[in-house]
mmCIF file of C-alpha atoms in Angstrom:
data_model
loop_
_atom_site.group_PDB
_atom_site.id
_atom_site.type_symbol
_atom_site.label_atom_id
_atom_site.label_comp_id
_atom_site.label_asym_id
_atom_site.label_seq_id
_atom_site.Cartn_x
_atom_site.Cartn_y
_atom_site.Cartn_z
ATOM 1 C CA MET M 1426 3.383 42.927 136.174
ATOM 2 C CA GLN M 1427 5.921 45.420 135.128
ATOM 3 C CA PRO M 1428 7.062 45.318 131.532
ATOM 4 C CA GLU M 1429 10.685 44.853 132.677
ATOM 5 C CA GLU M 1430 9.594 41.699 134.503
ATOM 6 C CA ILE M 1431 7.775 40.442 131.476
ATOM 7 C CA MET M 1432 10.878 41.022 129.385
ATOM 8 C CA MET M 1433 13.114 39.285 131.867
ATOM 9 C CA ARG M 1434 10.869 36.113 131.828
ATOM 10 C CA GLY M 1435 10.774 36.072 128.058
ATOM 11 C CA TYR M 1436 14.521 36.155 127.770
ATOM 12 C CA SER M 1437 16.324 33.062 129.091
ATOM 13 C CA GLY M 1438 19.764 34.118 128.195
ATOM 14 C CA PRO M 1439 22.331 32.725 125.640
ATOM 15 C CA LYS M 1440 22.437 28.845 125.013
ATOM 16 C CA LYS M 1441 25.398 26.937 126.396
ATOM 17 C CA GLU M 1442 28.044 25.850 123.676
ATOM 18 C CA GLY M 1443 29.322 23.000 125.933
ATOM 19 C CA ASN M 1444 26.498 20.651 124.989
ATOM 20 C CA LYS M 1445 27.580 20.710 121.348
ATOM 21 C CA PHE M 1446 31.192 20.154 122.166
ATOM 22 C CA GLY M 1447 30.280 17.035 124.322
ATOM 23 C CA LEU M 1448 28.317 15.630 121.515
ATOM 24 C CA VAL M 1449 31.217 15.995 119.138
ATOM 25 C CA ILE M 1450 33.596 14.306 121.647
ATOM 26 C CA ALA M 1451 31.045 11.452 122.137
ATOM 27 C CA MET M 1452 30.685 10.918 118.354
ATOM 28 C CA GLY M 1453 34.545 10.976 117.973
ATOM 29 C CA ILE M 1454 34.883 8.359 120.640
ATOM 30 C CA MET M 1455 32.240 6.208 118.981
ATOM 31 C CA LEU M 1456 33.929 6.492 115.614
ATOM 32 C CA PHE M 1457 37.352 5.680 117.141
ATOM 33 C CA ILE M 1458 35.916 2.561 118.798
ATOM 34 C CA ALA M 1459 34.299 1.599 115.474
ATOM 35 C CA ALA M 1460 37.624 2.046 113.774
ATOM 36 C CA ILE M 1461 39.419 -0.066 116.329
ATOM 37 C CA ALA M 1462 36.719 -2.727 115.932
ATOM 38 C CA GLY M 1463 37.108 -2.601 112.224
ATOM 39 C CA VAL M 1464 40.917 -3.016 112.481
ATOM 40 C CA ILE M 1465 40.496 -5.958 114.920
ATOM 41 C CA PHE M 1466 37.943 -7.588 112.608
ATOM 42 C CA GLY M 1467 40.198 -7.108 109.575
ATOM 43 C CA VAL M 1468 43.206 -8.661 111.337
ATOM 44 C CA TYR M 1469 40.997 -11.558 112.523
ATOM 45 C CA GLU M 1470 39.721 -12.075 108.986
ATOM 46 C CA MET M 1471 43.196 -11.928 107.592
ATOM 47 C CA MET M 1472 44.457 -14.460 110.148
ATOM 48 C CA ALA M 1473 41.457 -16.655 109.343
ATOM 49 C CA ARG M 1474 42.195 -16.564 105.687
ATOM 50 C CA ASN M 1475 45.859 -17.289 106.258
ATOM 51 C CA SER M 1476 44.800 -20.238 108.368
ATOM 52 C CA GLU M 1477 42.526 -21.404 105.498
ATOM 53 C CA VAL M 1478 45.403 -20.983 103.035
ATOM 54 C CA GLU M 1479 47.784 -22.971 105.195
ATOM 55 C CA GLU M 1480 45.144 -25.717 105.671
ATOM 56 C CA ALA M 1481 44.609 -25.768 101.883
ATOM 57 C CA LYS M 1482 48.418 -26.037 101.350
ATOM 58 C CA ALA M 1483 48.466 -28.954 103.872
ATOM 59 C CA GLU M 1484 45.606 -30.684 102.224
ATOM 60 C CA CYS M 1485 47.292 -30.200 98.789
ATOM 61 C CA ALA M 1486 50.623 -31.635 100.156
ATOM 62 C CA LYS M 1487 48.729 -34.638 101.628
ATOM 63 C CA ALA M 1488 46.998 -35.260 98.348
ATOM 64 C CA VAL M 1489 50.411 -35.223 96.539
ATOM 65 C CA GLU M 1490 51.848 -37.632 99.035
ATOM 66 C CA GLU M 1491 48.858 -39.881 98.760
ATOM 67 C CA ALA M 1492 49.058 -39.822 95.004
ATOM 68 C CA LYS M 1493 52.578 -41.028 95.126
ATOM 69 C CA GLY M 1494 51.327 -44.483 96.258
ATOM 70 C CA THR M 1495 48.696 -44.748 93.513
ATOM 71 C CA GLY M 1496 51.043 -45.432 90.633
ATOM 72 C CA CYS M 1497 50.965 -41.859 89.404
ATOM 73 C CA THR M 1498 54.656 -41.701 88.793
ATOM 74 C CA GLU M 1499 56.713 -40.397 85.877
ATOM 75 C CA THR M 1500 56.871 -42.962 83.139
ATOM 76 C CA LYS M 1501 59.629 -43.326 80.528
ATOM 77 C CA GLU M 1502 58.908 -44.181 76.969
ATOM 78 C CA VAL M 1503 59.982 -47.657 76.078
ATOM 79 C CA LYS M 1504 61.988 -47.634 72.827
ATOM 80 C CA THR M 1505 61.739 -50.668 70.627
ATOM 81 C CA ILE M 1506 63.804 -51.600 67.642
ATOM 82 C CA SER M 1507 62.810 -53.630 64.595
ATOM 83 C CA LYS M 1508 63.454 -57.390 64.573
ATOM 84 C CA GLU M 1509 65.801 -57.036 61.659
ATOM 85 C CA VAL M 1510 68.065 -54.756 63.740
ATOM 86 C CA ALA M 1511 67.770 -56.961 66.695
ATOM 87 C CA ARG M 1512 68.678 -59.892 64.632
ATOM 88 C CA SER M 1513 71.879 -58.281 63.401
ATOM 89 C CA ILE M 1514 72.778 -57.591 67.102
ATOM 90 C CA ILE M 1515 72.413 -61.107 68.310
ATOM 91 C CA LYS M 1516 73.809 -62.848 65.169
ATOM 92 C CA PRO M 1517 77.367 -63.021 66.340
ATOM 93 C CA TYR M 1518 76.327 -64.890 69.519
ATOM 94 C CA ILE M 1519 74.006 -67.588 68.001
ATOM 95 C CA GLY M 1520 76.285 -69.711 65.827
ATOM 96 C CA THR M 1521 76.224 -73.455 66.296
ATOM 97 C CA PHE M 1522 78.844 -75.070 68.424
ATOM 98 C CA ASN M 1523 78.328 -78.497 66.903
ATOM 99 C CA TYR M 1524 75.268 -80.164 65.343
ATOM 100 C CA LEU M 1525 72.389 -77.750 66.046
ATOM 101 C CA ASN M 1526 73.714 -76.807 69.498
ATOM 102 C CA THR M 1527 74.216 -73.114 70.416
ATOM 103 C CA VAL M 1528 74.746 -70.981 73.397
ATOM 104 C CA PHE M 1529 71.114 -71.533 74.338
ATOM 105 C CA GLU M 1530 71.787 -75.142 74.882
ATOM 106 C CA TYR M 1531 75.240 -74.627 76.532
ATOM 107 C CA GLY M 1532 74.539 -71.605 78.575
ATOM 108 C CA LEU M 1533 76.819 -68.470 78.682
ATOM 109 C CA THR M 1534 79.878 -70.162 80.375
ATOM 110 C CA ASP M 1535 83.491 -69.017 80.043
ATOM 111 C CA GLU M 1536 83.990 -71.918 77.522
ATOM 112 C CA ALA M 1537 81.082 -70.839 75.517
ATOM 113 C CA LYS M 1538 82.233 -67.230 75.429
ATOM 114 C CA ILE M 1539 85.609 -68.454 73.942
ATOM 115 C CA GLU M 1540 83.788 -70.432 71.345
ATOM 116 C CA ILE M 1541 81.695 -67.451 70.320
ATOM 117 C CA ALA M 1542 84.761 -65.171 70.331
ATOM 118 C CA TYR M 1543 86.491 -67.859 68.134
ATOM 119 C CA GLN M 1544 83.617 -67.692 65.669
ATOM 120 C CA ASN M 1545 83.923 -63.986 65.347
ATOM 121 C CA VAL M 1546 87.751 -63.778 65.051
ATOM 122 C CA ARG M 1547 88.885 -61.746 62.046
ATOM 123 C CA PRO M 1548 89.917 -64.124 59.234
ATOM 124 C CA THR M 1549 93.505 -62.647 59.182
ATOM 125 C CA SER M 1550 94.008 -64.040 62.642
ATOM 126 C CA ILE M 1551 93.356 -67.683 61.700
ATOM 127 C CA THR M 1552 95.474 -70.116 59.811
ATOM 128 C CA THR M 1553 94.723 -73.726 58.768
ATOM 129 C CA THR M 1554 97.105 -76.646 59.390
ATOM 130 C CA GLU M 1555 96.876 -80.401 58.641
ATOM 131 C CA ALA M 1556 98.824 -83.243 60.259
ATOM 132 C CA GLN M 1557 98.150 -86.832 59.508
ATOM 133 C CA GLY M 1558 94.965 -86.065 57.847
ATOM 134 C CA VAL M 1559 93.589 -84.135 60.700
ATOM 135 C CA ILE M 1560 92.704 -80.497 60.092
ATOM 136 C CA SER M 1561 93.224 -78.009 62.875
ATOM 137 C CA TYR M 1562 93.343 -74.263 63.073
ATOM 138 C CA LYS M 1563 95.639 -71.720 64.660
ATOM 139 C CA VAL M 1564 94.275 -68.447 65.948
ATOM 140 C CA ALA M 1565 96.444 -65.667 67.312
ATOM 141 C CA TYR M 1566 95.989 -64.887 70.931
ATOM 142 C CA SER M 1567 95.560 -61.109 70.056
ATOM 143 C CA GLY M 1568 92.812 -61.996 67.584
ATOM 144 C CA LEU M 1569 90.858 -64.087 70.002
ATOM 145 C CA ASP M 1570 91.344 -61.552 72.840
ATOM 146 C CA GLU M 1571 90.127 -58.695 70.611
ATOM 147 C CA ALA M 1572 86.937 -60.647 69.533
ATOM 148 C CA TYR M 1573 86.183 -61.495 73.112
ATOM 149 C CA LYS M 1574 86.421 -57.906 74.375
ATOM 150 C CA ARG M 1575 84.243 -56.842 71.402
ATOM 151 C CA LEU M 1576 81.484 -59.208 72.295
ATOM 152 C CA PHE M 1577 81.625 -59.374 76.108
ATOM 153 C CA LYS M 1578 82.384 -57.178 79.148
ATOM 154 C CA LEU M 1579 86.026 -57.726 79.947
ATOM 155 C CA SER M 1580 88.362 -54.909 81.203
ATOM 156 C CA THR M 1581 91.408 -57.279 81.308
ATOM 157 C CA SER M 1582 92.869 -59.754 78.867
ATOM 158 C CA VAL M 1583 91.466 -63.248 78.308
ATOM 159 C CA PRO M 1584 93.361 -65.762 80.547
ATOM 160 C CA LYS M 1585 96.004 -67.596 78.676
ATOM 161 C CA GLN M 1586 94.904 -71.157 79.311
ATOM 162 C CA ASN M 1587 93.260 -74.170 77.608
ATOM 163 C CA TYR M 1588 89.489 -74.290 77.038
ATOM 164 C CA ALA M 1589 87.159 -77.037 75.922
ATOM 165 C CA VAL M 1590 83.466 -77.017 74.985
ATOM 166 C CA SER M 1591 81.788 -80.223 75.801
ATOM 167 C CA HIS M 1592 81.144 -82.184 72.654
ATOM 168 C CA GLY M 1593 82.727 -79.204 70.815
ATOM 169 C CA ASP M 1594 85.927 -77.493 69.964
ATOM 170 C CA THR M 1595 89.095 -77.599 72.117
ATOM 171 C CA PHE M 1596 91.510 -74.688 72.471
ATOM 172 C CA GLU M 1597 95.082 -75.441 73.461
ATOM 173 C CA TYR M 1598 97.211 -72.400 74.252
ATOM 174 C CA THR M 1599 100.811 -72.402 72.954
ATOM 175 C CA GLU M 1600 103.020 -69.932 74.836
ATOM 176 C CA SER M 1601 105.908 -70.078 72.440
ATOM 177 C CA SER M 1602 103.774 -68.732 69.598
ATOM 178 C CA ASN M 1603 101.268 -66.975 71.723
ATOM 179 C CA GLU M 1604 98.377 -68.671 69.862
ATOM 180 C CA TYR M 1605 95.689 -71.214 70.310
ATOM 181 C CA ILE M 1606 95.476 -74.492 68.428
ATOM 182 C CA VAL M 1607 91.840 -75.203 67.824
ATOM 183 C CA LYS M 1608 90.765 -78.755 67.245
ATOM 184 C CA PRO M 1609 87.222 -78.941 65.915
ATOM 185 C CA PHE M 1610 84.629 -81.524 67.156
ATOM 186 C CA ASN M 1611 83.699 -84.035 64.525
ATOM 187 C CA GLY M 1612 80.107 -84.906 64.911
ATOM 188 C CA GLY M 1613 76.769 -84.600 63.095
ATOM 189 C CA GLY M 1614 73.258 -85.852 62.964
ATOM 190 C CA ALA M 1615 70.000 -85.856 61.078
ATOM 191 C CA GLY M 1616 66.361 -85.623 61.447
ATOM 192 C CA SER M 1617 66.360 -82.345 63.318
ATOM 193 C CA GLY M 1618 65.977 -78.629 62.568
ATOM 194 C CA MET M 1619 66.295 -75.437 64.571
ATOM 195 C CA PHE M 1620 64.774 -71.994 64.654
ATOM 196 C CA THR M 1621 66.236 -68.898 66.355
ATOM 197 C CA VAL M 1622 63.798 -66.049 65.774
ATOM 198 C CA VAL M 1623 63.491 -62.622 67.378
ATOM 199 C CA LYS M 1624 60.196 -62.208 69.407
ATOM 200 C CA LYS M 1625 60.768 -58.579 70.353
ATOM 201 C CA ALA M 1626 63.462 -56.202 71.541
ATOM 202 C CA ASP M 1627 63.324 -53.144 73.836
ATOM 203 C CA TYR M 1628 65.894 -50.702 74.951
ATOM 204 C CA THR M 1629 66.320 -50.270 78.676
ATOM 205 C CA ASP M 1630 67.916 -47.662 80.850
ATOM 206 C CA ASP M 1631 71.345 -49.447 80.552
ATOM 207 C CA GLY M 1632 71.167 -51.461 77.430
ATOM 208 C CA LEU M 1633 68.912 -53.695 75.511
ATOM 209 C CA VAL M 1634 66.807 -56.920 76.021
ATOM 210 C CA VAL M 1635 66.068 -59.116 73.117
ATOM 211 C CA GLU M 1636 63.564 -61.910 73.534
ATOM 212 C CA VAL M 1637 64.198 -64.940 71.220
ATOM 213 C CA TYR M 1638 62.159 -67.964 70.205
ATOM 214 C CA HIS M 1639 64.617 -70.849 70.029
ATOM 215 C CA ASP M 1640 64.331 -74.560 69.784
ATOM 216 C CA VAL M 1641 65.823 -77.661 68.289
ATOM 217 C CA LEU M 1642 63.098 -80.000 67.191
ATOM 218 C CA PRO M 1643 62.411 -82.972 64.865
ATOM 219 C CA THR M 1644 61.771 -82.396 61.239
ATOM 220 C CA CYS M 1645 58.311 -83.176 60.158
ATOM 221 C CA GLU M 1646 59.610 -85.945 57.916
ATOM 222 C CA ALA M 1647 61.255 -87.644 60.842
ATOM 223 C CA ALA M 1648 58.363 -87.094 63.152
ATOM 224 C CA ALA M 1649 55.881 -88.636 60.668
ATOM 225 C CA ASP M 1650 57.243 -92.108 61.401
ATOM 226 C CA SER M 1651 55.675 -91.969 64.912
ATOM 227 C CA LYS M 1652 52.375 -90.286 63.963
ATOM 228 C CA GLU M 1653 49.340 -91.175 61.974
ATOM 229 C CA GLU M 1654 48.863 -89.247 58.671
ATOM 230 C CA GLU M 1655 45.822 -87.351 60.022
ATOM 231 C CA ASP M 1656 47.695 -86.087 63.060
ATOM 232 C CA LYS M 1657 50.564 -84.543 61.073
ATOM 233 C CA GLU M 1658 49.131 -80.962 61.540
ATOM 234 C CA GLU M 1659 49.313 -81.302 65.257
ATOM 235 C CA GLN M 1660 52.930 -82.252 65.362
ATOM 236 C CA TYR M 1661 55.488 -79.920 66.867
ATOM 237 C CA CYS M 1662 57.985 -80.240 64.102
ATOM 238 C CA ILE M 1663 59.853 -78.224 61.419
ATOM 239 C CA GLU M 1664 59.159 -78.708 57.766
ATOM 240 C CA VAL M 1665 62.590 -79.320 56.339
ATOM 241 C CA SER M 1666 63.870 -82.352 54.636
ATOM 242 C CA GLY M 1667 67.356 -82.079 56.057
ATOM 243 C CA SER M 1668 68.935 -80.285 58.989
ATOM 244 C CA GLY M 1669 67.757 -76.684 58.609
ATOM 245 C CA ILE M 1670 68.117 -73.455 60.585
ATOM 246 C CA ALA M 1671 65.404 -70.837 60.441
ATOM 247 C CA GLU M 1672 66.376 -67.288 61.252
ATOM 248 C CA SER M 1673 62.996 -65.621 60.599
ATOM 249 C CA MET M 1674 59.281 -66.225 60.853
ATOM 250 C CA ASP M 1675 58.991 -66.489 57.137
ATOM 251 C CA GLU M 1676 61.153 -69.655 56.834
ATOM 252 C CA TYR M 1677 59.699 -73.170 56.744
ATOM 253 C CA ASN M 1678 56.546 -73.400 58.981
ATOM 254 C CA VAL M 1679 57.999 -71.388 61.866
ATOM 255 C CA LYS M 1680 55.287 -68.691 61.981
ATOM 256 C CA VAL M 1681 52.478 -71.230 62.052
ATOM 257 C CA LEU M 1682 54.412 -73.307 64.543
ATOM 258 C CA ILE M 1683 54.848 -70.487 66.947
ATOM 259 C CA GLU M 1684 51.267 -69.400 66.696
ATOM 260 C CA LYS M 1685 49.974 -72.960 67.216
ATOM 261 C CA PHE M 1686 52.300 -73.945 69.994
ATOM 262 C CA THR M 1687 52.843 -70.570 71.716
ATOM 263 C CA ASP M 1688 52.903 -72.057 75.243
ATOM 264 C CA GLU M 1689 55.384 -74.762 74.217
ATOM 265 C CA VAL M 1690 57.920 -72.698 72.322
ATOM 266 C CA PRO M 1691 60.933 -71.807 74.561
ATOM 267 C CA VAL M 1692 61.707 -68.111 74.928
ATOM 268 C CA TYR M 1693 65.156 -66.804 75.899
ATOM 269 C CA LYS M 1694 66.065 -63.332 77.003
ATOM 270 C CA MET M 1695 69.409 -61.842 75.905
ATOM 271 C CA LYS M 1696 70.392 -58.946 78.047
ATOM 272 C CA PHE M 1697 72.959 -56.514 76.587
ATOM 273 C CA SER M 1698 74.560 -53.510 78.307
ATOM 274 C CA TYR M 1699 76.911 -50.743 77.144
ATOM 275 C CA PHE M 1700 80.559 -51.276 77.576
ATOM 276 C CA ASP M 1701 83.262 -49.087 76.083
ATOM 277 C CA GLY M 1702 80.612 -47.336 73.998
ATOM 278 C CA HIS M 1703 78.907 -50.486 72.396
ATOM 279 C CA LEU M 1704 76.583 -53.201 73.352
ATOM 280 C CA VAL M 1705 77.945 -56.426 74.779
ATOM 281 C CA LEU M 1706 76.086 -59.554 75.898
ATOM 282 C CA ASP M 1707 75.760 -59.809 79.742
ATOM 283 C CA ASN M 1708 73.569 -62.924 80.260
ATOM 284 C CA ILE M 1709 70.972 -65.276 78.798
ATOM 285 C CA SER M 1710 67.951 -66.568 80.790
ATOM 286 C CA LYS M 1711 65.088 -68.832 79.775
ATOM 287 C CA SER M 1712 61.614 -67.507 80.326
#
């Protein structure tokens, strides 16, 4: 073999660069596909998370809606007032019409409102007259009208007409003098007492509700005639010798009486609302 031939066999020639270029292109294509896959996966993950967020929001909204029916609502603080203040508010309305009868016995009728207004007329609006030994009173219409509007809800004036409370005062309107002639009811009694005591009072959104213990009952002295001596402590009676009116728990035996006969003691609700900037009596109901 010639040396030239040996040299030719040992030399294969230069390596082709095309193989390297193809490898680079292949790797590039693979990286591109991987990048696209990554983007697609990222988008999918983002959409999945958004879906989870929306589901969470929906579940939250559902929980809120369900909670609305469970009593979980906004509550308002109930404001109470002292019994002394409540007593001063109801005092103009609880005067007696005749012997131990009040608005609780009569009900809040138009005639009862006139009587209550009359009891609260300013003294300067009332004059006293006497004819044939009978005392009567004259009250200016303007005075009665002013008192009525101060105590009750009335946007117009009191009708100019006659009024009469059964077994109570009569009010005869006189047009010429624009006044009422008030003839008091003459009557009395014995052997009974009365208590009108505030139980509690709460402000409401539009006014005030005052609950009142009220009853007219025999005196223990009068009731003793029909009971044995040993049964006196079980009697529903008030410990006064004459006709008495208790206005607080501390008078007579009222506190013990109410505690012992809780289920028997009548309770009245007096509802007040605001009118022209102050409280006026709307209605009275028995519990």
